[in-house]
Coordinates of C-alpha atoms and ligand atoms in Angstrom, one line a residue:
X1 CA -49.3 -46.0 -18.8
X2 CA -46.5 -45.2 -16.6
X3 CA -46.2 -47.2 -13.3
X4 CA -46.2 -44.7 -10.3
X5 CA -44.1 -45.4 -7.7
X6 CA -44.5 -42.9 -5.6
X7 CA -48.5 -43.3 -5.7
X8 CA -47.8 -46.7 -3.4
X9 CA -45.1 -44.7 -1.4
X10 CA -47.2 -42.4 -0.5
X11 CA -49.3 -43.3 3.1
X12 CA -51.4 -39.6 2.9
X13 CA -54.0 -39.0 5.6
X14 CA -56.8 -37.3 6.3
X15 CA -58.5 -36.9 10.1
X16 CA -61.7 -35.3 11.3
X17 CA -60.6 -35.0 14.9
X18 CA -64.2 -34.8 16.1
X19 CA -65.6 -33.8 19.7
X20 CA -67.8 -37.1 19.0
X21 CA -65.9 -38.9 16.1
X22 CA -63.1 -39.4 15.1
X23 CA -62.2 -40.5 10.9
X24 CA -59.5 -41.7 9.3
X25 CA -59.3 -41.4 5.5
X26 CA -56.1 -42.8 3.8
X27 CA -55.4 -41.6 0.5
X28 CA -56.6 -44.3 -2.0
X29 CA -58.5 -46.3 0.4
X30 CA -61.4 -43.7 1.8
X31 CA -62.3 -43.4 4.9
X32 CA -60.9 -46.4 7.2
X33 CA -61.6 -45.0 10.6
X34 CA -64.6 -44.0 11.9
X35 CA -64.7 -44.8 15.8
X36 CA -66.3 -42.1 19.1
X37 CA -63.6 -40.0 20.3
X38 CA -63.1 -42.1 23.2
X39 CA -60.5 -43.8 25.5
X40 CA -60.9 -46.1 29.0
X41 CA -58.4 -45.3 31.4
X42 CA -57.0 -47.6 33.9
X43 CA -57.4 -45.3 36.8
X44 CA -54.6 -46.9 39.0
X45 CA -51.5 -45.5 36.1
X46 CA -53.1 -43.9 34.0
X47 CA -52.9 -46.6 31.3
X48 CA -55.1 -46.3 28.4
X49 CA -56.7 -49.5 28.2
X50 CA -59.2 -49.2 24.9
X51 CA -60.1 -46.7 22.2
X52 CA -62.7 -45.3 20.2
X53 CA -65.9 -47.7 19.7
X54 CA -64.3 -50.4 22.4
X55 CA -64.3 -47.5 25.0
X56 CA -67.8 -45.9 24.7
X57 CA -69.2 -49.5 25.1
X58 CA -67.7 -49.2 28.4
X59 CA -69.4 -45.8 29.3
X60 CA -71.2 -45.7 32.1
X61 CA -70.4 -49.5 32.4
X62 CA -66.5 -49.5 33.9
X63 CA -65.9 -50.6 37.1
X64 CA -64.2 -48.7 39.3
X65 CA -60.5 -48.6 38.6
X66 CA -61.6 -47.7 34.7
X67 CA -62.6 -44.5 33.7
X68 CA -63.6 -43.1 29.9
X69 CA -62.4 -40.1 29.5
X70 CA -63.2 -37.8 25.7
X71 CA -60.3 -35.7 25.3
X72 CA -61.9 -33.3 22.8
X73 CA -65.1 -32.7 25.1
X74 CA -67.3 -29.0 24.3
X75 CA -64.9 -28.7 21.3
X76 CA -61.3 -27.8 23.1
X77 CA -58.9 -30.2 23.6
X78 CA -59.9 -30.8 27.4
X79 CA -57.0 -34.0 28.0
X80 CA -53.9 -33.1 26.2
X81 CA -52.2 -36.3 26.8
X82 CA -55.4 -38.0 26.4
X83 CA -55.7 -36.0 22.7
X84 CA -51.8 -36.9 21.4
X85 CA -52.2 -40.7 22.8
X86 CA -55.5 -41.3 20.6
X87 CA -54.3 -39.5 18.0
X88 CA -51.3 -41.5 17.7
X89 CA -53.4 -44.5 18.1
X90 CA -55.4 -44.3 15.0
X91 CA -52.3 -42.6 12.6
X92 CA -50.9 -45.7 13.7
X93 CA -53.4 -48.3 13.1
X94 CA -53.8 -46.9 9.6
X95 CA -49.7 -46.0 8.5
X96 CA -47.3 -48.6 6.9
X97 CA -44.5 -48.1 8.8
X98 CA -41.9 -49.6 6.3
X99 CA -43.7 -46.9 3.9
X100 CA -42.9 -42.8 3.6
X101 CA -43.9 -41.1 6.6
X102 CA -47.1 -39.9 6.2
X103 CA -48.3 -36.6 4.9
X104 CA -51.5 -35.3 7.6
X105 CA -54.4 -33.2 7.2
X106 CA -56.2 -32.6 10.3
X107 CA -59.7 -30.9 10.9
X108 CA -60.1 -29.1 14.1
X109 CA -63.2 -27.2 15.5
X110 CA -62.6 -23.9 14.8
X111 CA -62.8 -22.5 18.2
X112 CA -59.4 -24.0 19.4
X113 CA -56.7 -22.2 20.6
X114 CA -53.2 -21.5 19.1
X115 CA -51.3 -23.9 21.8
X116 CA -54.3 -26.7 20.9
X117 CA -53.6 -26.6 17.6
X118 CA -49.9 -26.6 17.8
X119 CA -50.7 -30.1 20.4
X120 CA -52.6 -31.1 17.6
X121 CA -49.7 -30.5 15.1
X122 CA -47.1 -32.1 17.7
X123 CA -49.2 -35.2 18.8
X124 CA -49.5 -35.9 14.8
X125 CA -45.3 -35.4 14.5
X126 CA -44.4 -37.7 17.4
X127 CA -47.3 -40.1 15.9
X128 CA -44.9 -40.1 12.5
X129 CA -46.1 -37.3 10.5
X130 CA -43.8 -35.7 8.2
X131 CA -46.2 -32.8 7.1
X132 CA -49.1 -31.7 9.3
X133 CA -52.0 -29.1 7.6
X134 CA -54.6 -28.1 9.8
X135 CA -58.0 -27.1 8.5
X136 CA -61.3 -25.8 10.3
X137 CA -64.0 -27.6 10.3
X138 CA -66.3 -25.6 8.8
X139 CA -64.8 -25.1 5.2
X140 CA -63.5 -28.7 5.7
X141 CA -67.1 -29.1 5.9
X142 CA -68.1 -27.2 3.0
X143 CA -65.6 -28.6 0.8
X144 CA -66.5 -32.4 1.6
X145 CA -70.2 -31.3 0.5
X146 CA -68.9 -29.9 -2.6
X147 CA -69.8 -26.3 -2.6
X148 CA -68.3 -23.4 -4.7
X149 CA -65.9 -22.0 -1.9
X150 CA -63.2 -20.8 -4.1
X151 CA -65.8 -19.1 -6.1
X152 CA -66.9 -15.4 -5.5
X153 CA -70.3 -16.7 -3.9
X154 CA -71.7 -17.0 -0.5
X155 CA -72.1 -20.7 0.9
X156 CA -73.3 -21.3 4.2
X157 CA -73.0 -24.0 6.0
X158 CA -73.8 -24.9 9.5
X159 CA -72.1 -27.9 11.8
X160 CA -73.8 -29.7 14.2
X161 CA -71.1 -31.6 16.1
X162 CA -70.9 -33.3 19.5
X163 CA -69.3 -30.5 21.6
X164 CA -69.7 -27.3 18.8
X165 CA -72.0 -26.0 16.1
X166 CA -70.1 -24.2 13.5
X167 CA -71.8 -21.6 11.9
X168 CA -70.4 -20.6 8.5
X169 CA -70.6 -18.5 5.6
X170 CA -67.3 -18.8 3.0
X171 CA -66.7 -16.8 -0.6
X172 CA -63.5 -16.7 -2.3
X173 CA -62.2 -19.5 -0.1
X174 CA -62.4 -17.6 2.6
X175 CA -64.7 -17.4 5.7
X176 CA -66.6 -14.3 5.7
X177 CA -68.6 -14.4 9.1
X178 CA -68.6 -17.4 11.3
X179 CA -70.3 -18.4 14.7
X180 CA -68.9 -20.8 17.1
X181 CA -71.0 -22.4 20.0
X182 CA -70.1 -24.5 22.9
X183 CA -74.0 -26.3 21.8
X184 CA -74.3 -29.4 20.1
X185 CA -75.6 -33.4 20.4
X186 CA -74.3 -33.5 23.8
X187 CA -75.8 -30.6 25.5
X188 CA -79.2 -32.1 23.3
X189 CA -77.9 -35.6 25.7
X190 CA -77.4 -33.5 28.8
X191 CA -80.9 -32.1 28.2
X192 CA -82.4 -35.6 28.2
X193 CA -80.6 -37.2 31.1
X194 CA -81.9 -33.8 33.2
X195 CA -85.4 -33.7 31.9
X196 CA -85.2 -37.5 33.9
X197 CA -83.9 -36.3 37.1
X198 CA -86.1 -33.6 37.3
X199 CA -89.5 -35.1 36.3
X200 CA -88.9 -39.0 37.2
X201 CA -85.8 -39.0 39.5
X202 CA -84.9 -41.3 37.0
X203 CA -81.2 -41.6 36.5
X204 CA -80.3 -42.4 33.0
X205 CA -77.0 -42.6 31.3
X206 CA -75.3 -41.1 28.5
X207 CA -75.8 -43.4 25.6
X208 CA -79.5 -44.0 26.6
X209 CA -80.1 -40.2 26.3
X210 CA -78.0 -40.3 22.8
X211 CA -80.3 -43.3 21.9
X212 CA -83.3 -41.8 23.0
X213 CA -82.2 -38.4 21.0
X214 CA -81.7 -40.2 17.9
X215 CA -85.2 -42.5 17.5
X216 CA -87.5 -40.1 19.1
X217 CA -85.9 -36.6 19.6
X218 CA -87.0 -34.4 17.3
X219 CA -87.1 -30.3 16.9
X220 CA -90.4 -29.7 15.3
X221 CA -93.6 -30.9 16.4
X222 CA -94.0 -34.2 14.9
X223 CA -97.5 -36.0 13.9
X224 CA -96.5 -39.5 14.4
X225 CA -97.6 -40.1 18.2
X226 CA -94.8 -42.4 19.6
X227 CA -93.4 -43.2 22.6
X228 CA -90.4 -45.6 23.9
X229 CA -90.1 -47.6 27.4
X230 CA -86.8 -46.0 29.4
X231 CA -84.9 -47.8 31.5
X232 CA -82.7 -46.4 34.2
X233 CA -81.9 -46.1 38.2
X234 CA -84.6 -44.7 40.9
X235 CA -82.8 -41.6 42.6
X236 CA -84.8 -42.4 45.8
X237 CA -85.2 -46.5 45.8
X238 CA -81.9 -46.9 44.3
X239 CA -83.6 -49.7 42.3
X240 CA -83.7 -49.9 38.7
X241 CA -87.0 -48.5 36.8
X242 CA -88.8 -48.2 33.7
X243 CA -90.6 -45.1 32.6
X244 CA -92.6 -44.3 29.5
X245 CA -91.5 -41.3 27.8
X246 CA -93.3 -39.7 24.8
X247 CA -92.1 -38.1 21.6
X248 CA -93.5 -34.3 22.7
X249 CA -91.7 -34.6 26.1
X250 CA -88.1 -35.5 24.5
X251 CA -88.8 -32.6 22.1
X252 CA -89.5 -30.0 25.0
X253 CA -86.5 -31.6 27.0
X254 CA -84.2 -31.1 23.4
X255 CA -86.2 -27.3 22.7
X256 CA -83.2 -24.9 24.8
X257 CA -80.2 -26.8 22.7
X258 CA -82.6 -26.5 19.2
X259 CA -83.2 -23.3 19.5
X260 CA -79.7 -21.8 20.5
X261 CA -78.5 -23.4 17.0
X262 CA -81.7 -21.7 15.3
X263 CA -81.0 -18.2 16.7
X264 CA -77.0 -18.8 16.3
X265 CA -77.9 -19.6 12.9
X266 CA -80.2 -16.5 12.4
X267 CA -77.5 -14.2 13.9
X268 CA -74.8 -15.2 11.5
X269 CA -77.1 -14.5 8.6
X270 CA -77.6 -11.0 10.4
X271 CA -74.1 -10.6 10.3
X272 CA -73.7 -11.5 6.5
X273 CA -73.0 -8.5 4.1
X274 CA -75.7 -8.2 1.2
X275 CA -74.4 -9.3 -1.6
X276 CA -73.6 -12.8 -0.1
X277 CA -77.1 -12.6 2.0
X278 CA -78.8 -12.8 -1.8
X279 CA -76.3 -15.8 -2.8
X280 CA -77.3 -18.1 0.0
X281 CA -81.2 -16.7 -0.5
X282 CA -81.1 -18.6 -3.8
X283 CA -78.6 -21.6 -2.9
X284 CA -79.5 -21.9 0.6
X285 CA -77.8 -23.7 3.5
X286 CA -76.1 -26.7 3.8
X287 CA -76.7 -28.5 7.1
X288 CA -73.7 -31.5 8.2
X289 CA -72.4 -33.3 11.4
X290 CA -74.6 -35.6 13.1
X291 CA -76.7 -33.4 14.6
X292 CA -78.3 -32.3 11.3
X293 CA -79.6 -35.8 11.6
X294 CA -82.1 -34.3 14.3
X295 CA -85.3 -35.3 13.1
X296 CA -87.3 -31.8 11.6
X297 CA -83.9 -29.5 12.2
X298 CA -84.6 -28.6 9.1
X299 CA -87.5 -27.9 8.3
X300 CA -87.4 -25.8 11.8
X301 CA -84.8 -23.7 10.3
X302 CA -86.4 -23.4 7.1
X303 CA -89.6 -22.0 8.9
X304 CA -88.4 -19.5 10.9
X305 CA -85.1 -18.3 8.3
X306 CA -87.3 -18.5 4.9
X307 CA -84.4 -20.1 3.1
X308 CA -83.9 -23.8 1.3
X309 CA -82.2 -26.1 4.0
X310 CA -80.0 -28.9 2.5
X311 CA -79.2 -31.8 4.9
X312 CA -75.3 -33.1 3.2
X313 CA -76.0 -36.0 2.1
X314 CA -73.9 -38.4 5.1
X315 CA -73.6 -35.7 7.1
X316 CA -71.4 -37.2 9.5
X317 CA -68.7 -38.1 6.9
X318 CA -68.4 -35.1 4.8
X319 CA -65.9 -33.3 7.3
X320 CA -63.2 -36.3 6.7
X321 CA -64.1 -36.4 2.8
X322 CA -63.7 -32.5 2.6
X323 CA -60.2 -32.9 5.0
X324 CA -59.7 -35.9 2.5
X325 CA -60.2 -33.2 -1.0
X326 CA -57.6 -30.7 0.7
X327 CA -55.1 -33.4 1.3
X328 CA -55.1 -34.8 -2.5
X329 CA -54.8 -31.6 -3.9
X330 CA -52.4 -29.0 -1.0
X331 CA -51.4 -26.9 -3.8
X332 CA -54.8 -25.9 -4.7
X333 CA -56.2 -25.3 -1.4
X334 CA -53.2 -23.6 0.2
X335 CA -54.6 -20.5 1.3
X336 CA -57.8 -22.8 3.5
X337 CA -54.8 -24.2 5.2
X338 CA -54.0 -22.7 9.0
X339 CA -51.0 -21.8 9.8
X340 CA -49.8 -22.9 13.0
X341 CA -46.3 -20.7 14.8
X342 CA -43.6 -22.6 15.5
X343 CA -41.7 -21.8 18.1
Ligands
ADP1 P1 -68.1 -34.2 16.0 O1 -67.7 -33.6 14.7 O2 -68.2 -33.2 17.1 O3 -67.3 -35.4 16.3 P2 -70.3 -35.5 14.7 O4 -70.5 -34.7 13.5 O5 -69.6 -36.8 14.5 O6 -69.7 -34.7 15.8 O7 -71.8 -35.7 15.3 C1 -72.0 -36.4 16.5 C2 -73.2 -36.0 17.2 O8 -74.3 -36.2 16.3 C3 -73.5 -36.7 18.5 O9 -73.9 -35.8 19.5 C4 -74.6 -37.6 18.1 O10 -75.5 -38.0 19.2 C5 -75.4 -36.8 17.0 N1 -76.2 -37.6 16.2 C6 -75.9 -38.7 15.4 N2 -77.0 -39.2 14.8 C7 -78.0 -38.5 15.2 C8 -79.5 -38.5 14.9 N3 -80.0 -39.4 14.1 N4 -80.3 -37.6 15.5 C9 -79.7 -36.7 16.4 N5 -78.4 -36.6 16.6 C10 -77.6 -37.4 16.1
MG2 MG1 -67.4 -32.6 13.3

């Protein structure tokens, strides 16, 4: 067998720049990286002080002069700066410097502007990039699940995120018709801290709604009767409190987020012409991102659309593996790739 070189030279990588999480996959060694899209800011200059899982154990837990900050919040790039210096962070962290520059493959929600996708492209050059290939997220998606898109079918896929869901339906390795909303696991956590305020003047914080959402949210009513102890601030004592909070209350408090992705979801089948409409009838759709992990999301959406739902199996990895696919094989999937205007 002949000894390849250039197979060792060769430092390829592969990033879901997520609104939640971000992945590193390195060609040959999988998927490396897999931290929150997160940094902790040193308020005073603007220093970043940690990244990714190191920062969100400081949310809602800095002191005063440090700050977390996402720079990808509700799916746009909302801290440039921010963006390019964690970007750079993790294609460092995984590149050999004394090796090739690095080939790059980036997956970006699909509803980010040309200028945001050329920062994207930028922030990956000044990180050492020699080649950057930006992807959406939705056939990255499909592709990391392992569906037909080349072939003359309908797929549909739909992409619960942090910031976005990403509505999907691909043929011919194309997208066909596609929905992008600003609705995902955070406005699911926004839902939860409010539903406090409101009914407990109970002040909770972000990762204890995101806790709470994960063990007992759920989007179908749900026969198991269970109920978890809450911890969180008094809005009128100031002190701290506990409160009991039961499964049907965190389902109500999730319902408005749920059922924006269920009509999104029912909309973009509106919008799907026939032919592919009797493809995904038969095959179904294909639910990823971590919110898919919502506990009856799909069998909600299988109730009220009539069609198989198929949770991906790791849905919160198949965006990086799909980004991953593209990046071991450029010439094949070419035409997927978006083309970004240099000026
Ligand atoms: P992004 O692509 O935007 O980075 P991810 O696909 O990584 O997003 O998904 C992150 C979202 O999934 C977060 O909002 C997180 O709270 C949510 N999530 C993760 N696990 C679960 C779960 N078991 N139930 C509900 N939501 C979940
Ligand atoms: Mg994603």
């Amino acid at each position: 067998m002949a000894f390849s070189f250039q197979n060792i030279m060769t430092n390829d990588i592969a990033i879901d720049l997520g609104t939640a999480n971000t992945l590193v996959y390195v060609k040959g060694r999988g998927i490396v990286i897999n931290e929150p899209s997160i940094v902790a800011v040193r308020k005073l200059d603007q220093e970043i002080v940690a990244y990714g899982t190191e920062a969100k154990e400081m949310q809602g837990r800095t002191p005063g002069e440090i700050t977390t900050v996402r720079p990808l919040k509700d799916g746009v790039i909302a801290d440039f700066e921010l963006a390019e210096a964690m970007i750079r962070h993790f294609i460092k962290r995984v590149s050999m410097s004394h090796l090739r520059r690095p080939r790059v493959a980036v997956c970006i929600p699909s509803g980010i502007t040309e200028v945001e996708k050329r920062a994207v492209r930028d922030s990956c050059e000044h990180a050492g990039a020699r080649e950057v290939h930006l992807i959406d997220e939705p056939m990255a998606a499909a592709i990391g699940v392992g569906l037909p898109i080349e072939q003359p079918v309908g797929s549909m896929v739909v992409d619960i995120g942090g910031g976005t869901t990403e509505i999907a339906v691909i043929s011919l390795s194309g997208i066909v018709t596609s929905i992008s909303i600003r609705i995902g696991g955070d406005e699911m956590n926004e839902a939860i801290v409010q539903h406090f305020k409101r009914n407990y003047n109970l002040l909770v914080g972000e990762n204890t709604a995101e806790y709470i959402k994960c063990t007992l949210g759920s989007a179908a009513p749900y026969s198991e009767k269970a109920s978890m102890s809450v911890r969180g601030r008094d809005l009128v004592a100031g002190i701290p409190k506990t409160v009991e909070i039961t499964q049907g209350e965190v389902q109500e408090a999730l319902a408005e987020a749920v059922n924006a992705v269920v009509d999104a979801t029912k909309l973009c089948l509106e919008r799907t012409p026939p032919e592919l409409s009797s493809d995904i009838l038969d095959r179904g759709i294909v639910l990823s991102g971590g919110g898919s992990l919502l506990k009856g999301l799909d069998e909600r959406l299988r109730r009220e659309t009539s069609l198989p739902i198929i949770v991906a199996e790791d849905p919160l990895t198949c965006v990086v593996r799909g980004t991953g696919k593209v990046l071991e094989d450029i010439a094949r999937y070419h035409k997927l790739l978006s083309k970004v205007k240099r000026y």
